[in-house]
PDB file of C-alpha atoms and ligand atoms in Angstrom:
ATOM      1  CA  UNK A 127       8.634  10.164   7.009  1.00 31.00           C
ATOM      2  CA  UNK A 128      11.488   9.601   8.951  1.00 32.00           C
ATOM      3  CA  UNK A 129      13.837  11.553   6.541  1.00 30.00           C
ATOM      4  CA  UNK A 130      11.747  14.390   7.506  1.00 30.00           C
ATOM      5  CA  UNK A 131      12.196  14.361  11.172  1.00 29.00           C
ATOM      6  CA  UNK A 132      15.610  13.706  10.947  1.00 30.00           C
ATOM      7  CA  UNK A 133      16.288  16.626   8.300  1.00 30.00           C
ATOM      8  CA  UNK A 134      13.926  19.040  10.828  1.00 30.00           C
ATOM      9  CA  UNK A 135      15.662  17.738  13.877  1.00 29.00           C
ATOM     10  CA  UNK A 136      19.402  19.167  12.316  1.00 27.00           C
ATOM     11  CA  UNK A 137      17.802  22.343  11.129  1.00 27.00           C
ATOM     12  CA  UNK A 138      16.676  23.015  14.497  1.00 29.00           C
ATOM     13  CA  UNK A 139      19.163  22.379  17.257  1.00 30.00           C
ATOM     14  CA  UNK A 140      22.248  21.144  15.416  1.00 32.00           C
ATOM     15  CA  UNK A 141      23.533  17.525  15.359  1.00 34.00           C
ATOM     16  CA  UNK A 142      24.140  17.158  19.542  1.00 34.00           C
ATOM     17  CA  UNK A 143      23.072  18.314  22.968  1.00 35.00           C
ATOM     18  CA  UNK A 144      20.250  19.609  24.794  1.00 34.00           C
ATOM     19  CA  UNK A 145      19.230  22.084  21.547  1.00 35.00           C
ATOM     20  CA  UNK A 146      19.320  18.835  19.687  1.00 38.00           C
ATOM     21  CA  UNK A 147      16.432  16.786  22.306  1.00 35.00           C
ATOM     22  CA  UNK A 148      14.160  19.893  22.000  1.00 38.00           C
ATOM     23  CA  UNK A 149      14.586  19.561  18.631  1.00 40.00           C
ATOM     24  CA  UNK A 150      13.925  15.905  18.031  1.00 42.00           C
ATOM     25  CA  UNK A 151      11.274  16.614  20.826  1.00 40.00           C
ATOM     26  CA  UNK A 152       9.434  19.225  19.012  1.00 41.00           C
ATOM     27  CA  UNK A 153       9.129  17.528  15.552  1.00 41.00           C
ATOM     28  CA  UNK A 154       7.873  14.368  17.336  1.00 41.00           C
ATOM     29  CA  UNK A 155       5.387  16.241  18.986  1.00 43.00           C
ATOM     30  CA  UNK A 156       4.445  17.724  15.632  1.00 46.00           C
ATOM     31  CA  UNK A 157       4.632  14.440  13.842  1.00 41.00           C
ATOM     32  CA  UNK A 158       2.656  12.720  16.538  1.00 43.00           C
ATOM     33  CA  UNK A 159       0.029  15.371  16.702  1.00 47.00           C
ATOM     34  CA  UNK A 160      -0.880  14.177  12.947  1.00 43.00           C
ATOM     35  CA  UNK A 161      -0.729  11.098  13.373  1.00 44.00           C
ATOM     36  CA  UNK A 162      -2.603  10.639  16.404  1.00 50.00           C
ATOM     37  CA  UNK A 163       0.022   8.651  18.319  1.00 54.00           C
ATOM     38  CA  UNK A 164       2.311   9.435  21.479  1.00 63.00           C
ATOM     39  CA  UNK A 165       5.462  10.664  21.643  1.00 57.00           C
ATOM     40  CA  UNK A 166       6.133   7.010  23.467  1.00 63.00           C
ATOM     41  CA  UNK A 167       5.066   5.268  20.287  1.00 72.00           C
ATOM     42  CA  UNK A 168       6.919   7.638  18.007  1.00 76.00           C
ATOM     43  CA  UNK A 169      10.050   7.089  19.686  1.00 77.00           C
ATOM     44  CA  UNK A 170       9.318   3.016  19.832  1.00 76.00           C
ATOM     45  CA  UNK A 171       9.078   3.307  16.223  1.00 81.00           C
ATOM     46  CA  UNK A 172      12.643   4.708  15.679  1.00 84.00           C
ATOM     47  CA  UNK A 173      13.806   2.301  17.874  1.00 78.00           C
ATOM     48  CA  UNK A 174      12.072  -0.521  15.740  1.00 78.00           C
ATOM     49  CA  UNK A 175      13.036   1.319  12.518  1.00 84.00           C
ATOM     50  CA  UNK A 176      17.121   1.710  13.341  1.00 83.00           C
ATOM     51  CA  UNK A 177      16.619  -2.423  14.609  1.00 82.00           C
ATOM     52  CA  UNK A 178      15.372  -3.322  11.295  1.00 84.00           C
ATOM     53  CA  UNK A 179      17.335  -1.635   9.518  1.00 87.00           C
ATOM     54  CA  UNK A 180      20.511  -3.376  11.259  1.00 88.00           C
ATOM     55  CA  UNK A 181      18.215  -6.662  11.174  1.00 89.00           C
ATOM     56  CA  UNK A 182      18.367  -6.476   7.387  1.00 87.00           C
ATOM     57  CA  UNK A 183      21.971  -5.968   6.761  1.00 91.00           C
ATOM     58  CA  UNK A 184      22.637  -9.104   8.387  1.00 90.00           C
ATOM     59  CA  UNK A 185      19.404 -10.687   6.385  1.00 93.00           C
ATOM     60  CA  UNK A 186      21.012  -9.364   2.858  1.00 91.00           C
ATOM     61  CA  UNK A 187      24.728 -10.856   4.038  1.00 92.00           C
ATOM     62  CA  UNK A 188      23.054 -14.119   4.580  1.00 91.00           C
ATOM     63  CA  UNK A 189      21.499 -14.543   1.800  1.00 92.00           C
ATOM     64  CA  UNK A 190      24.000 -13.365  -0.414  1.00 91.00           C
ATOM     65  CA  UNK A 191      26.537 -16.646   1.676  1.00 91.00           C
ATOM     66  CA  UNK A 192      23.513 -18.947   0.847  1.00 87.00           C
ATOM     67  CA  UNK A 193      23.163 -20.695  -2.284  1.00 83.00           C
ATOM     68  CA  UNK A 194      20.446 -22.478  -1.614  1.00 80.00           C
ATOM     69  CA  UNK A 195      17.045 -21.528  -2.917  1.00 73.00           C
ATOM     70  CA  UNK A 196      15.011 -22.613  -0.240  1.00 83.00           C
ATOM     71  CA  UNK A 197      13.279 -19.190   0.183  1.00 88.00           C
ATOM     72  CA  UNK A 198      10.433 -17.031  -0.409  1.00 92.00           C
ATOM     73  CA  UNK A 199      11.827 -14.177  -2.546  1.00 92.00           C
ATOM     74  CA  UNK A 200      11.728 -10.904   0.077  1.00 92.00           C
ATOM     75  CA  UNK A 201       8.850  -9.109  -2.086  1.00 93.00           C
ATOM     76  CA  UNK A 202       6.522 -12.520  -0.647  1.00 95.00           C
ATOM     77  CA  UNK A 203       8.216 -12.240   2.838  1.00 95.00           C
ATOM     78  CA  UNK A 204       7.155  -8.283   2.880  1.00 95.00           C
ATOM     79  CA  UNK A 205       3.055  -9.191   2.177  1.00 96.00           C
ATOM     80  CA  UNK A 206       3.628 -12.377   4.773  1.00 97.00           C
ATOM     81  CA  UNK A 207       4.957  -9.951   7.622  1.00 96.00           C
ATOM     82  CA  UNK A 208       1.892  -7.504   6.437  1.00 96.00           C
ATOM     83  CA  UNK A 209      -0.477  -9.324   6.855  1.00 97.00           C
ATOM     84  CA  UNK A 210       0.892 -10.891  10.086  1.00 98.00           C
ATOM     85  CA  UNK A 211       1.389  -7.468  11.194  1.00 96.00           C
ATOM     86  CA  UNK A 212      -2.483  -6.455  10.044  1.00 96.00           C
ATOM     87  CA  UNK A 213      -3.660  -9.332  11.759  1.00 97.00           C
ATOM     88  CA  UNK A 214      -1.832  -8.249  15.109  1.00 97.00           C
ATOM     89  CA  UNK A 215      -0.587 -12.066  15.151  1.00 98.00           C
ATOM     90  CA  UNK A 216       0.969 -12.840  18.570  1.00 98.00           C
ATOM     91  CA  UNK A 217       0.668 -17.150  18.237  1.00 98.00           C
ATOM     92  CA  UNK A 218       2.209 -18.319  14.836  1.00 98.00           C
ATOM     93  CA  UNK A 219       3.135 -21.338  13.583  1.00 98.00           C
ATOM     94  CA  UNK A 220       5.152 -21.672  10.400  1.00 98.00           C
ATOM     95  CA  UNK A 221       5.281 -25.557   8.368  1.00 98.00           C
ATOM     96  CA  UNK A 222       8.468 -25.511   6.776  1.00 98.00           C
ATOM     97  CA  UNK A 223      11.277 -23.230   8.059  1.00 97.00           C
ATOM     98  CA  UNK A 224      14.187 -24.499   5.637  1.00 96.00           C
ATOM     99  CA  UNK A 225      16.647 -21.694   6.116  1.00 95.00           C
ATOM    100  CA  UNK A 226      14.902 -19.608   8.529  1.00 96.00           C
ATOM    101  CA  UNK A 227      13.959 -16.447   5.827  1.00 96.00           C
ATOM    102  CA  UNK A 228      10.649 -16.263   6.187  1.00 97.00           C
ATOM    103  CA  UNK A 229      10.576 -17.218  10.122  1.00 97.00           C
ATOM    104  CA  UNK A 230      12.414 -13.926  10.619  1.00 96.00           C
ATOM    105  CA  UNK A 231      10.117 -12.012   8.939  1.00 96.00           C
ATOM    106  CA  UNK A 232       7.604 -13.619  11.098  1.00 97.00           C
ATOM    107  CA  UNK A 233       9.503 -13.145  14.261  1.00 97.00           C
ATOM    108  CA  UNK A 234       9.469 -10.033  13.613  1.00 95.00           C
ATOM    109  CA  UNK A 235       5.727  -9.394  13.077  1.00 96.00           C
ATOM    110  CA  UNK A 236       4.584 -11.837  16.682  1.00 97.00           C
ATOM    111  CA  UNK A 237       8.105  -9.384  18.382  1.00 95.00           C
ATOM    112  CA  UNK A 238       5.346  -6.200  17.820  1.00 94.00           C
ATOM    113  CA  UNK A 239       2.868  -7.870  19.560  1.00 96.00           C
ATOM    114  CA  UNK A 240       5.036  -9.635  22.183  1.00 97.00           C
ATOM    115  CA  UNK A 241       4.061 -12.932  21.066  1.00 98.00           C
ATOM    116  CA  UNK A 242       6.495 -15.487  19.290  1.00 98.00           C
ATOM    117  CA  UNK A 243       6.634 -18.437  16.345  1.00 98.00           C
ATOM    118  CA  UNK A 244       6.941 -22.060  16.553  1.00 98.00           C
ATOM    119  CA  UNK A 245       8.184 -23.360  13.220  1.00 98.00           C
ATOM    120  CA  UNK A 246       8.755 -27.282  11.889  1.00 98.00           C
ATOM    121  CA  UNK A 247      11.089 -28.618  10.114  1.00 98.00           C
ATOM    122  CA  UNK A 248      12.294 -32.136   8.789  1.00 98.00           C
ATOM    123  CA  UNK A 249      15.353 -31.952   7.674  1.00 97.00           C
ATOM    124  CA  UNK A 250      18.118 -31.752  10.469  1.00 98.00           C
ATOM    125  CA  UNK A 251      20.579 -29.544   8.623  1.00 96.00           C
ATOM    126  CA  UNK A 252      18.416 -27.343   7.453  1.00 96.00           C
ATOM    127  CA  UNK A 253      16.636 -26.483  11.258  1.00 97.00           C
ATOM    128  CA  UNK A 254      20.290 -26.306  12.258  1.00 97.00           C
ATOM    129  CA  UNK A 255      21.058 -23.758   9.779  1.00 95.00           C
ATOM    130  CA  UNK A 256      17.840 -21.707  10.640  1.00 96.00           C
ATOM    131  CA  UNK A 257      18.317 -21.625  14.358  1.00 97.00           C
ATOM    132  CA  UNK A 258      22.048 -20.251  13.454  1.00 96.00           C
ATOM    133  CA  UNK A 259      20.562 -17.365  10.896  1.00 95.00           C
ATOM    134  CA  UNK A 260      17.875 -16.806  13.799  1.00 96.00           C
ATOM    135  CA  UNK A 261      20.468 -16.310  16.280  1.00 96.00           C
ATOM    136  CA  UNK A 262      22.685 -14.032  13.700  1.00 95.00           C
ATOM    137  CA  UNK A 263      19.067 -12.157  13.182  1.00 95.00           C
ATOM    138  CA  UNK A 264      19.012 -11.641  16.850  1.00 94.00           C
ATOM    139  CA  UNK A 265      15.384 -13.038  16.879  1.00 96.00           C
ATOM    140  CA  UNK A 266      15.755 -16.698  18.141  1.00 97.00           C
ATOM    141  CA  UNK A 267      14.952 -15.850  21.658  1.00 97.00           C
ATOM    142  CA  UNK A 268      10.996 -15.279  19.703  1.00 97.00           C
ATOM    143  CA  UNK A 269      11.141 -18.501  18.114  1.00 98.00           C
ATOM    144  CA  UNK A 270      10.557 -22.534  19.315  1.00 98.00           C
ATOM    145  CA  UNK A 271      11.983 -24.486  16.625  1.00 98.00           C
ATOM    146  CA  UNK A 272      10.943 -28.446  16.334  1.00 98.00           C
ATOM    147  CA  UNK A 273      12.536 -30.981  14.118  1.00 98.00           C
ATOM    148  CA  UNK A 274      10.786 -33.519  12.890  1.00 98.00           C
ATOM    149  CA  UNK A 275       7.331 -34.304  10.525  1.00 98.00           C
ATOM    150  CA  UNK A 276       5.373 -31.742  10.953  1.00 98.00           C
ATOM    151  CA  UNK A 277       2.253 -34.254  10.161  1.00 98.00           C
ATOM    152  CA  UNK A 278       2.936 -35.362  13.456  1.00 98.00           C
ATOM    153  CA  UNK A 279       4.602 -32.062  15.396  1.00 98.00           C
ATOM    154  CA  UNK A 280       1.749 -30.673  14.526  1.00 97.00           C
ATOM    155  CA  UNK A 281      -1.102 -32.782  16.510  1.00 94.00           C
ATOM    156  CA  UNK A 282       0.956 -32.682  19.895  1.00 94.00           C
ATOM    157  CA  UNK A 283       1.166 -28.946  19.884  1.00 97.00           C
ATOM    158  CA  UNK A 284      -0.717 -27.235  22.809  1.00 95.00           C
ATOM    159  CA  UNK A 285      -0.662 -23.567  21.443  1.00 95.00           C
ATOM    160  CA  UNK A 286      -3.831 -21.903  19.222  1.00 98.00           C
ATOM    161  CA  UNK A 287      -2.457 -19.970  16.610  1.00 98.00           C
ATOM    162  CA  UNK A 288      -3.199 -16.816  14.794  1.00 97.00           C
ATOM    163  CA  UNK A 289      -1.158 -16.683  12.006  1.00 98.00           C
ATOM    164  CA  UNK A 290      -0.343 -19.877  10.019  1.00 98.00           C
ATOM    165  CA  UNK A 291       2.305 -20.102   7.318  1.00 98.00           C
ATOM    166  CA  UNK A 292       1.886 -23.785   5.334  1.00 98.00           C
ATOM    167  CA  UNK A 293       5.027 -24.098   3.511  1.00 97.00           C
ATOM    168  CA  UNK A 294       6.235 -27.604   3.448  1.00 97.00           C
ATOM    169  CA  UNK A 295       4.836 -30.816   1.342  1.00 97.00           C
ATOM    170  CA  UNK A 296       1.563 -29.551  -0.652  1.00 97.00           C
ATOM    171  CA  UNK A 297      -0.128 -32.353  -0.545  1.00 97.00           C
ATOM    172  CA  UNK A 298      -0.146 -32.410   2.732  1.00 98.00           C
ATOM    173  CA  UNK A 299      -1.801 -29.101   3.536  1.00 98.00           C
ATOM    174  CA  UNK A 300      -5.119 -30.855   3.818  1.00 98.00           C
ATOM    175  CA  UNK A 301      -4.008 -33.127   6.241  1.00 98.00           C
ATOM    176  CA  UNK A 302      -2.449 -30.120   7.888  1.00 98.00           C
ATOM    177  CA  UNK A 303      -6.024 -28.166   7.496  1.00 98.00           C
ATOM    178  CA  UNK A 304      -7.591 -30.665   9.469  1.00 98.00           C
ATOM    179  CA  UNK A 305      -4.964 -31.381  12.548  1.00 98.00           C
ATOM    180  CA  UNK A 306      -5.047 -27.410  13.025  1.00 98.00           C
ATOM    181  CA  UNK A 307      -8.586 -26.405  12.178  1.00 97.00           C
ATOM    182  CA  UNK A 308     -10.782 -25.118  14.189  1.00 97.00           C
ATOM    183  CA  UNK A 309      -9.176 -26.836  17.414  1.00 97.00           C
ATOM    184  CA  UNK A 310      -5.486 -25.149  17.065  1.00 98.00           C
ATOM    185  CA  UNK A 311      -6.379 -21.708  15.507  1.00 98.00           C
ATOM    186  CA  UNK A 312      -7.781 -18.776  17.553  1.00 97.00           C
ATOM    187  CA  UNK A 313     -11.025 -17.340  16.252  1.00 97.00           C
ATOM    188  CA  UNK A 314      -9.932 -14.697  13.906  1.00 97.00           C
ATOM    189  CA  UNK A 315      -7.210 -16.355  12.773  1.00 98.00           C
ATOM    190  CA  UNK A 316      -5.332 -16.731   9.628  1.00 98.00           C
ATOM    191  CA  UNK A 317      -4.300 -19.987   7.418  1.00 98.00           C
ATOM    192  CA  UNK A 318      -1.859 -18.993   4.747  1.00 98.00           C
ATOM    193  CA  UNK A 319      -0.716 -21.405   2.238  1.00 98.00           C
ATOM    194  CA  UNK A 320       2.369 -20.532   0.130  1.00 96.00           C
ATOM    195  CA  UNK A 321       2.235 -21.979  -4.035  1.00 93.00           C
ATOM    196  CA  UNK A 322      -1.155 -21.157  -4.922  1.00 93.00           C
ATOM    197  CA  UNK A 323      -0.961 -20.943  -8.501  1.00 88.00           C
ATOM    198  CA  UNK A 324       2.662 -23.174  -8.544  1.00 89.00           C
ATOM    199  CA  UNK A 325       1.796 -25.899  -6.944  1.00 92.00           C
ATOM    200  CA  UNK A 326      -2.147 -25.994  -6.839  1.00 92.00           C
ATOM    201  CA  UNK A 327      -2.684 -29.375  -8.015  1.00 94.00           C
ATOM    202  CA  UNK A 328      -0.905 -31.242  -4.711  1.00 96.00           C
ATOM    203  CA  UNK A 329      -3.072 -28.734  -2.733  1.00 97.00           C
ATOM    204  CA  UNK A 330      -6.555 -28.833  -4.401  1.00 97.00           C
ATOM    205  CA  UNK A 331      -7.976 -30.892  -2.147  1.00 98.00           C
ATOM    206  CA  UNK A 332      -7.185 -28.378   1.102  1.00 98.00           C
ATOM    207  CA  UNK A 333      -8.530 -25.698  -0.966  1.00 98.00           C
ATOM    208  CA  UNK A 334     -11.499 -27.325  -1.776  1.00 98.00           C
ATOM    209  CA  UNK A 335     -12.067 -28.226   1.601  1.00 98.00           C
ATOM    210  CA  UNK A 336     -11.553 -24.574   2.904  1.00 98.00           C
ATOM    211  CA  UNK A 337     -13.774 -22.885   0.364  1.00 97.00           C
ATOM    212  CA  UNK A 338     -16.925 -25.170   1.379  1.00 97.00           C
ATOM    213  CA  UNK A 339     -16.308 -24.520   5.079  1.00 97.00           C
ATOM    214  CA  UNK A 340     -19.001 -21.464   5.887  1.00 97.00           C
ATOM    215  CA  UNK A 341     -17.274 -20.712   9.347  1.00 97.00           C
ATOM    216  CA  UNK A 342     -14.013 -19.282   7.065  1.00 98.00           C
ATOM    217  CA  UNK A 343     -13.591 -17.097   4.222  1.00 98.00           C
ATOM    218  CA  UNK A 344     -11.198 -17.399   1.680  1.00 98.00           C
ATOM    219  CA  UNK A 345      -8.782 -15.396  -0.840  1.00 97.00           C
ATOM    220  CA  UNK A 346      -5.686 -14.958  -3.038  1.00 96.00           C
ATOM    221  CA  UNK A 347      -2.914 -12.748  -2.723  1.00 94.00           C
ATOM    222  CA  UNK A 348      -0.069 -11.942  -4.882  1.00 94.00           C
ATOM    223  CA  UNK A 349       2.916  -9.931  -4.257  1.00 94.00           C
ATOM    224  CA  UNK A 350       4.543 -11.163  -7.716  1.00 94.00           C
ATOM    225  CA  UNK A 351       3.273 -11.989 -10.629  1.00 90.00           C
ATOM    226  CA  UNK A 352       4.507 -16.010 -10.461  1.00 86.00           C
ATOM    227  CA  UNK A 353       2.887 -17.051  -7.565  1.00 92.00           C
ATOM    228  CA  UNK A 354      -0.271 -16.707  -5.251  1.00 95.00           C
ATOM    229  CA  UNK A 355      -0.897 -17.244  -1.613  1.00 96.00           C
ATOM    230  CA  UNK A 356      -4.459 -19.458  -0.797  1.00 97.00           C
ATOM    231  CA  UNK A 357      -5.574 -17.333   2.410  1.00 97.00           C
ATOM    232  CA  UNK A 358      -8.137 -18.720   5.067  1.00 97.00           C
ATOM    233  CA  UNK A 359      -9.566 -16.588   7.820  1.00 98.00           C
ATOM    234  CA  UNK A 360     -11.694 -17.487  10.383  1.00 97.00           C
ATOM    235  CA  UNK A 361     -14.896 -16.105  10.797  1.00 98.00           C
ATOM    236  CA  UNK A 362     -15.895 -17.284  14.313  1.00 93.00           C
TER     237      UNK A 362
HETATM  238  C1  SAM B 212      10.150 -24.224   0.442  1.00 97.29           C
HETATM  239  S1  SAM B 212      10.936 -24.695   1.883  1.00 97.29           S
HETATM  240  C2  SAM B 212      10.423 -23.436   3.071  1.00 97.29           C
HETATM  241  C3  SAM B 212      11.011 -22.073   2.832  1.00 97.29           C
HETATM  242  C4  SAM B 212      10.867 -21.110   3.968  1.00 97.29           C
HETATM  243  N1  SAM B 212       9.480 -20.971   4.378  1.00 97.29           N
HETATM  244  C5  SAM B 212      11.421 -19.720   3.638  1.00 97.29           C
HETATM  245  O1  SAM B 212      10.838 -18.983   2.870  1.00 97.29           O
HETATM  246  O2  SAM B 212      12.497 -19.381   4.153  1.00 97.29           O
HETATM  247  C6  SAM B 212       9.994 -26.103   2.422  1.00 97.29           C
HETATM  248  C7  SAM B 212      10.567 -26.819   3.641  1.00 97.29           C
HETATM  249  O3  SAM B 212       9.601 -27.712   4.167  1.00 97.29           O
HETATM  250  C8  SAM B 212      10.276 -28.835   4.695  1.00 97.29           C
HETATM  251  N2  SAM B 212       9.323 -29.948   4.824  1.00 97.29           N
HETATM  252  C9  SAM B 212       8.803 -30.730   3.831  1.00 97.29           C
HETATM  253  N3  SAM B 212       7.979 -31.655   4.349  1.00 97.29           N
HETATM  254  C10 SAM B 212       7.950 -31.475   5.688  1.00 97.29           C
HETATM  255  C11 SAM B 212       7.286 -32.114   6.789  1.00 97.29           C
HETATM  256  N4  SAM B 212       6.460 -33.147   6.588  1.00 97.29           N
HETATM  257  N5  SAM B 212       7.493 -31.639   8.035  1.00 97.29           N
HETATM  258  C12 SAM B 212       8.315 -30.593   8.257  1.00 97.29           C
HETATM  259  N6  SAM B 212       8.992 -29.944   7.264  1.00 97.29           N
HETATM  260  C13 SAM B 212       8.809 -30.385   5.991  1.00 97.29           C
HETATM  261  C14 SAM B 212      11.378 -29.084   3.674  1.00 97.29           C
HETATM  262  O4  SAM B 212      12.427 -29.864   4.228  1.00 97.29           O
HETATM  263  C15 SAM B 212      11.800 -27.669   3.289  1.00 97.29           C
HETATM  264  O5  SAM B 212      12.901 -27.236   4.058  1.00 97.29           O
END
């Protein structure tokens, strides 16, 4: 889409000047005519876009200096950010940040609603490493980031959450279920657990105990054909 209001905005006024703003200006009128938004939005979007867009070159140059494998491949980090973005997440809390990947993406998502993530993690070097990728990302400023068991982070944490990423030991997603649920999450609000299909033995019990709760409804997603997120989402 933006192709085509960059392609309109040269064949109009030329590549500088004022020609050039009544160009842009006219096209984003046009655009956001169809798609029911202000120009202010329009504009915000750009910005966003051209941010990301510089986000992610720093995103592929870290990832291509880090050998470990303590990631969610990017085609899982795109449906996470979705359906933090759908959700219109503002509170999230991620178990498990290893290297920081997926805490961008979710940085990202709370950034669009002004909110931010708190994300747990027990190994030292590895928080370490994340708050330096953050920082590189140029998203650390939306992120708290506590080191230690999250079995126990987790019950001392004041904040409700929207958006919940469980990524850390399987097994102990149920005792994770049970410190966060319903007390910690807003109504509304979504429980994502990462290894569905992987790892569903260590996590049976947690999905067990979700599916027989009647104040939540559950599902699976699947942005690859290897693996499956467990969703839970409130129904308060
Ligand atoms: C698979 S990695 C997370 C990957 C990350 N979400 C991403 O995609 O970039 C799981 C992380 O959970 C951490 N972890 C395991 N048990 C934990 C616990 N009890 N509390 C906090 N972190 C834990 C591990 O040290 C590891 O770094």
């Amino acid at each position: 889409m933006w192709d085509v209001f960059m392609n309109a905005n040269v064949f109009e006024g030329g590549a500088t000047g004022r020609r050039d703003f009544l160009g842009r200006a006219t096209v984003l009128a046009a655009v956001c005519g169809v798609w029911g938004m202000s120009p202010g939005d329009a504009a915000g979007a750009e910005v966003a876009a051209q941010r990301r867009t510089a986000q992610d070159k720093v995103l592929a140059e870290l990832e291509a200096e880090d050998e470990s494998m303590f990631r969610v491949p990017g085609e899982e980090r795109a449906l996470v950010y979705w359906l933090a973005r759908l959700r219109g997440a503002r509170e999230v809390l991620e178990i498990g940040t290893a290297h920081g990947y997926l805490t961008y993406e979710l940085a990202l998502a709370a950034q669009a609603r002004g909110g931010r993530v708190t994300t747990i993690e027990i190994v030292p070097e590895r928080r370490a490493k994340a708050v330096r990728h953050l920082e590189r990302l140029g998203v650390a400023g939306r992120v708290t980031s506590l080191e230690g068991d999250a079995h126990v982070l987790v019950a001392g944490l004041r904040r409700r959450f929207d958006f919940v990423f469980l990524n850390a030991d399987k097994s102990g997603n149920l005792d994770y279920w049970r410190k966060l649920y319903p007390g910690k999450v807003r109504a509304g609000g979504v429980v994502l657990a990462y290894n569905y299909s992987r790892r569903l033995e260590p996590m049976m019990d947690f999905v067990e105990a979700a599916r027989g709760n009647p104040q939540v409804a559950t599902a699976v997603f699947s942005a690859l054909p290897d693996d499956v997120f467990f969703g839970v989402l409130d129904l308060r």
